[in-house]
Amino acid sequence: MHDAQWTVLDDYYSAALVKQDAALEAALADSAAAGLPAIQVPPNQGKFLNLLARIHGAKRILEIGTLGGYSAIWLARALPADGRLVTLEFEPKHVEIAAANLKRAGVADKVDILQGAAADSLQRLIAQGAAPFDFIFIDADKPNNPVYLELALQLSRPGTVIVGDNVARGGAVADATSADPAIQGIRRFIELMGANPRLSATVVQTVGAKGHDGFALAIVER
Ligand code: SAM
């Protein structure tokens, strides 16, 4: 099977199962119109995150990497009425577009967008004694994934689910000798997950309109 068929299948699954609504479509359109890169999760993976968070009964969700708020809408929609999503983003322009997209989707009152370098925002949350999160989605600058994992663990409790995006990158993550800092960041992230006795983890590889990639999925055991 080749990439064109992956896209056809993705479109088929999305139309039959995902049923993206007008707010999600508008979020994508406005993000593109504002010149944001189209590096958000695809619709079926946005729905996957939504389902995972709901299956887990998450009430407090942390997202690292907001972009235009596309995955944030999916995650915020998984929350109960008294739930909270905290999402971290470095680029002020992305924050502005995301805030508008979240407002139009009707979930802005459940979401805090923290602008700044994610590592700084995470340190601040830890210093403030933020309550642990139930579900953490790591999807920002990949060279910092090891830092994000370490800090995310300080904002976790036994049972917290941690998901890391883009851990296959078309297979490039298999190359231990890669000079790409993103590849090395992802490899270190995977290895830290495997070595940490507090975590039980795996990777689910994916194919679709955005090619071959994967999610790392972990639960905090203690
Ligand atoms: N989760 C989003 C979605 O699926 O809709 C996509 C996030 S995009 C892959 C990564 C985002 O991380 C970009 O908006 C980028 O500006 C942001 N980012 C990159 N480096 C960052 C940093 N050091 N701190 C916070 N955000 C950062």
Tab-separated table of C-alpha atoms and ligand atoms in Angstrom:
chain	number	residue	atom	x	y	z
A	1	MET	CA	0.000	0.000	0.000
A	2	HIS	CA	1.323	3.502	-0.800
A	3	ASP	CA	0.809	6.999	0.557
A	4	ALA	CA	-2.084	7.912	-1.785
A	5	GLN	CA	-4.103	4.972	-0.462
A	6	TRP	CA	-3.322	5.950	3.140
A	7	THR	CA	-4.889	9.345	2.394
A	8	VAL	CA	-7.953	7.767	0.773
A	9	LEU	CA	-8.419	5.541	3.825
A	10	ASP	CA	-7.869	8.456	6.206
A	11	ASP	CA	-10.559	10.447	4.385
A	12	TYR	CA	-12.901	7.437	4.481
A	13	TYR	CA	-12.436	6.900	8.241
A	14	SER	CA	-12.713	10.628	8.930
A	15	ALA	CA	-15.980	10.949	6.984
A	16	ALA	CA	-17.497	7.787	8.492
A	17	LEU	CA	-16.315	8.139	12.101
A	18	VAL	CA	-14.706	11.438	13.004
A	19	LYS	CA	-17.361	13.817	11.706
A	20	GLN	CA	-15.376	17.006	12.198
A	21	ASP	CA	-17.786	19.903	12.789
A	22	ALA	CA	-17.818	23.516	11.551
A	23	ALA	CA	-15.773	24.851	14.497
A	24	LEU	CA	-12.949	22.388	13.862
A	25	GLU	CA	-13.024	23.103	10.129
A	26	ALA	CA	-12.991	26.852	10.790
A	27	ALA	CA	-10.057	26.407	13.196
A	28	LEU	CA	-8.065	24.740	10.426
A	29	ALA	CA	-9.108	27.331	7.822
A	30	ASP	CA	-8.298	30.333	10.039
A	31	SER	CA	-4.980	28.828	11.125
A	32	ALA	CA	-4.008	28.322	7.478
A	33	ALA	CA	-5.211	31.826	6.525
A	34	ALA	CA	-3.049	33.283	9.310
A	35	GLY	CA	-0.016	31.469	7.911
A	36	LEU	CA	0.368	28.891	10.690
A	37	PRO	CA	2.100	25.680	9.564
A	38	ALA	CA	-0.304	22.754	8.987
A	39	ILE	CA	1.403	20.585	11.596
A	40	GLN	CA	-1.648	19.925	13.778
A	41	VAL	CA	-2.811	16.366	14.391
A	42	PRO	CA	-5.039	14.991	11.608
A	43	PRO	CA	-8.789	14.730	12.364
A	44	ASN	CA	-8.790	11.008	13.183
A	45	GLN	CA	-5.927	11.505	15.652
A	46	GLY	CA	-7.661	14.523	17.203
A	47	LYS	CA	-10.645	12.260	17.764
A	48	PHE	CA	-8.296	9.564	19.090
A	49	LEU	CA	-6.986	12.007	21.724
A	50	ASN	CA	-10.553	13.005	22.574
A	51	LEU	CA	-11.570	9.364	23.020
A	52	LEU	CA	-8.479	8.510	25.087
A	53	ALA	CA	-9.101	11.435	27.439
A	54	ARG	CA	-12.770	10.463	27.792
A	55	ILE	CA	-12.010	6.772	28.317
A	56	HIS	CA	-9.602	7.876	31.044
A	57	GLY	CA	-12.181	10.251	32.590
A	58	ALA	CA	-9.633	13.088	32.505
A	59	LYS	CA	-10.645	16.264	34.356
A	60	ARG	CA	-7.306	18.069	34.136
A	61	ILE	CA	-5.455	17.988	30.835
A	62	LEU	CA	-2.078	19.534	29.993
A	63	GLU	CA	-1.030	20.126	26.392
A	64	ILE	CA	2.495	21.173	25.408
A	65	GLY	CA	2.294	22.818	21.941
A	66	THR	CA	-0.970	24.627	21.123
A	67	LEU	CA	-0.419	25.907	17.551
A	68	GLY	CA	-3.870	27.127	16.412
A	69	GLY	CA	-5.759	25.175	19.066
A	70	TYR	CA	-6.945	22.307	16.851
A	71	SER	CA	-5.976	19.439	19.182
A	72	ALA	CA	-6.886	21.717	22.124
A	73	ILE	CA	-10.495	21.832	20.870
A	74	TRP	CA	-10.592	18.027	20.692
A	75	LEU	CA	-9.104	17.756	24.197
A	76	ALA	CA	-11.296	20.474	25.740
A	77	ARG	CA	-14.357	18.715	24.348
A	78	ALA	CA	-13.343	15.581	26.253
A	79	LEU	CA	-13.601	17.422	29.587
A	80	PRO	CA	-16.558	17.370	31.974
A	81	ALA	CA	-18.216	20.710	32.839
A	82	ASP	CA	-15.763	21.342	35.701
A	83	GLY	CA	-12.695	20.153	33.741
A	84	ARG	CA	-9.681	22.257	32.753
A	85	LEU	CA	-7.201	22.224	29.880
A	86	VAL	CA	-3.899	24.066	30.261
A	87	THR	CA	-2.104	24.451	26.927
A	88	LEU	CA	1.404	25.878	26.445
A	89	GLU	CA	2.586	27.839	23.410
A	90	PHE	CA	5.663	29.941	22.664
A	91	GLU	CA	4.493	31.990	19.636
A	92	PRO	CA	2.200	34.939	20.509
A	93	LYS	CA	0.590	34.761	17.064
A	94	HIS	CA	-0.304	31.099	17.599
A	95	VAL	CA	-1.772	31.990	20.994
A	96	GLU	CA	-3.937	34.694	19.409
A	97	ILE	CA	-5.285	32.378	16.677
A	98	ALA	CA	-5.815	29.531	19.148
A	99	ALA	CA	-7.745	31.789	21.544
A	100	ALA	CA	-10.120	32.812	18.723
A	101	ASN	CA	-10.523	29.196	17.554
A	102	LEU	CA	-11.244	27.954	21.082
A	103	LYS	CA	-13.767	30.757	21.623
A	104	ARG	CA	-15.637	29.939	18.413
A	105	ALA	CA	-15.673	26.258	19.415
A	106	GLY	CA	-17.362	27.251	22.696
A	107	VAL	CA	-14.637	25.833	24.968
A	108	ALA	CA	-12.600	28.950	25.830
A	109	ASP	CA	-13.955	29.019	29.401
A	110	LYS	CA	-12.342	25.624	30.085
A	111	VAL	CA	-8.922	26.459	28.638
A	112	ASP	CA	-5.896	28.410	29.898
A	113	ILE	CA	-3.357	29.198	27.187
A	114	LEU	CA	0.012	29.972	28.772
A	115	GLN	CA	2.276	31.920	26.428
A	116	GLY	CA	6.034	31.405	26.721
A	117	ALA	CA	8.676	28.701	26.473
A	118	ALA	CA	6.939	25.513	27.593
A	119	ALA	CA	9.782	24.497	29.925
A	120	ASP	CA	9.420	27.826	31.766
A	121	SER	CA	5.627	27.481	31.979
A	122	LEU	CA	5.995	23.934	33.311
A	123	GLN	CA	8.537	25.063	35.933
A	124	ARG	CA	6.127	27.833	36.944
A	125	LEU	CA	3.226	25.377	37.286
A	126	ILE	CA	5.415	23.126	39.465
A	127	ALA	CA	6.555	26.078	41.602
A	128	GLN	CA	2.926	27.199	42.029
A	129	GLY	CA	2.011	23.720	43.276
A	130	ALA	CA	-0.444	23.072	40.424
A	131	ALA	CA	-2.652	20.029	40.984
A	132	PRO	CA	-1.505	16.960	39.029
A	133	PHE	CA	-2.868	16.456	35.526
A	134	ASP	CA	-4.784	13.341	34.502
A	135	PHE	CA	-3.728	13.461	30.851
A	136	ILE	CA	-0.682	15.125	29.249
A	137	PHE	CA	-0.181	15.581	25.502
A	138	ILE	CA	3.383	16.476	24.446
A	139	ASP	CA	3.472	18.017	20.956
A	140	ALA	CA	5.910	20.962	20.757
A	141	ASP	CA	9.611	21.248	19.815
A	142	LYS	CA	10.859	17.663	19.720
A	143	PRO	CA	14.477	18.331	20.837
A	144	ASN	CA	12.989	19.339	24.214
A	145	ASN	CA	10.870	16.180	24.589
A	146	PRO	CA	13.188	14.738	27.282
A	147	VAL	CA	12.859	17.983	29.293
A	148	TYR	CA	9.071	17.956	28.850
A	149	LEU	CA	8.834	14.345	30.010
A	150	GLU	CA	10.843	15.071	33.152
A	151	LEU	CA	8.734	18.141	33.995
A	152	ALA	CA	5.465	16.424	33.032
A	153	LEU	CA	6.275	13.678	35.541
A	154	GLN	CA	6.453	16.318	38.273
A	155	LEU	CA	2.903	17.345	37.322
A	156	SER	CA	1.609	13.756	37.324
A	157	ARG	CA	0.007	11.301	39.747
A	158	PRO	CA	-0.272	7.517	39.607
A	159	GLY	CA	-2.657	6.921	36.688
A	160	THR	CA	-1.706	9.997	34.661
A	161	VAL	CA	-1.624	9.215	30.939
A	162	ILE	CA	1.178	10.774	28.876
A	163	VAL	CA	0.987	10.877	25.066
A	164	GLY	CA	3.863	12.059	22.868
A	165	ASP	CA	3.235	12.842	19.191
A	166	ASN	CA	5.394	12.272	16.094
A	167	VAL	CA	7.631	9.541	17.481
A	168	ALA	CA	8.181	7.716	14.159
A	169	ARG	CA	8.650	10.562	11.633
A	170	GLY	CA	8.513	8.348	8.552
A	171	GLY	CA	10.881	5.883	10.183
A	172	ALA	CA	13.639	8.444	10.711
A	173	VAL	CA	13.539	7.805	14.461
A	174	ALA	CA	15.092	4.377	13.790
A	175	ASP	CA	18.383	6.073	12.857
A	176	ALA	CA	20.462	6.174	16.051
A	177	THR	CA	23.182	8.135	14.224
A	178	SER	CA	20.864	10.911	12.996
A	179	ALA	CA	22.270	14.420	13.361
A	180	ASP	CA	18.733	15.852	13.538
A	181	PRO	CA	18.092	17.226	17.063
A	182	ALA	CA	14.392	16.360	16.714
A	183	ILE	CA	15.226	12.708	16.060
A	184	GLN	CA	17.688	12.608	18.939
A	185	GLY	CA	15.132	14.324	21.213
A	186	ILE	CA	12.493	11.738	20.360
A	187	ARG	CA	14.928	8.835	20.803
A	188	ARG	CA	15.989	10.123	24.236
A	189	PHE	CA	12.295	10.631	25.146
A	190	ILE	CA	11.489	7.021	24.196
A	191	GLU	CA	14.510	5.711	26.072
A	192	LEU	CA	13.685	7.768	29.182
A	193	MET	CA	10.135	6.428	29.079
A	194	GLY	CA	11.469	2.877	28.876
A	195	ALA	CA	14.012	3.343	31.668
A	196	ASN	CA	11.756	5.130	34.167
A	197	PRO	CA	10.309	2.664	36.693
A	198	ARG	CA	7.384	5.074	37.258
A	199	LEU	CA	6.234	4.595	33.643
A	200	SER	CA	4.743	1.809	31.573
A	201	ALA	CA	4.825	2.766	27.896
A	202	THR	CA	4.472	1.702	24.290
A	203	VAL	CA	4.333	3.236	20.803
A	204	VAL	CA	1.479	2.980	18.305
A	205	GLN	CA	2.710	3.625	14.769
A	206	THR	CA	0.256	5.365	12.447
A	207	VAL	CA	-0.164	5.981	8.703
A	208	GLY	CA	-2.474	8.396	6.933
A	209	ALA	CA	-2.692	11.666	5.015
A	210	LYS	CA	0.302	12.967	6.968
A	211	GLY	CA	2.416	9.890	6.197
A	212	HIS	CA	3.938	7.433	8.628
A	213	ASP	CA	4.283	8.521	12.237
A	214	GLY	CA	3.350	7.377	15.744
A	215	PHE	CA	2.218	8.121	19.267
A	216	ALA	CA	4.112	7.197	22.412
A	217	LEU	CA	1.624	6.268	25.101
A	218	ALA	CA	2.516	5.909	28.784
A	219	ILE	CA	0.820	5.572	32.137
A	220	VAL	CA	2.380	6.761	35.388
A	221	GLU	CA	2.408	3.700	37.649
A	222	ARG	CA	3.479	5.359	40.897
B	1	SAM	N1	-0.888	20.238	19.246
B	1	SAM	C1	-1.144	21.077	18.085
B	1	SAM	C2	-2.281	20.474	17.291
B	1	SAM	O1	-2.217	19.255	17.007
B	1	SAM	O2	-3.222	21.212	16.941
B	1	SAM	C3	0.084	21.183	17.209
B	1	SAM	C4	1.285	21.730	17.910
B	1	SAM	S1	2.608	22.074	16.793
B	1	SAM	C5	3.093	20.474	16.275
B	1	SAM	C6	3.905	22.547	17.865
B	1	SAM	C7	3.694	23.897	18.533
B	1	SAM	O3	4.682	24.010	19.573
B	1	SAM	C8	3.897	25.113	17.613
B	1	SAM	O4	2.802	25.969	17.685
B	1	SAM	C9	5.138	25.790	18.159
B	1	SAM	O5	5.114	27.214	18.068
B	1	SAM	C10	5.108	25.343	19.619
B	1	SAM	N2	6.435	25.399	20.252
B	1	SAM	C11	7.646	25.152	19.699
B	1	SAM	N3	8.613	25.310	20.597
B	1	SAM	C12	8.004	25.654	21.755
B	1	SAM	C13	8.481	25.946	23.063
B	1	SAM	N4	9.782	25.903	23.368
B	1	SAM	N5	7.588	26.266	24.004
B	1	SAM	C14	6.252	26.286	23.727
B	1	SAM	N6	5.749	26.023	22.503
B	1	SAM	C15	6.622	25.713	21.534
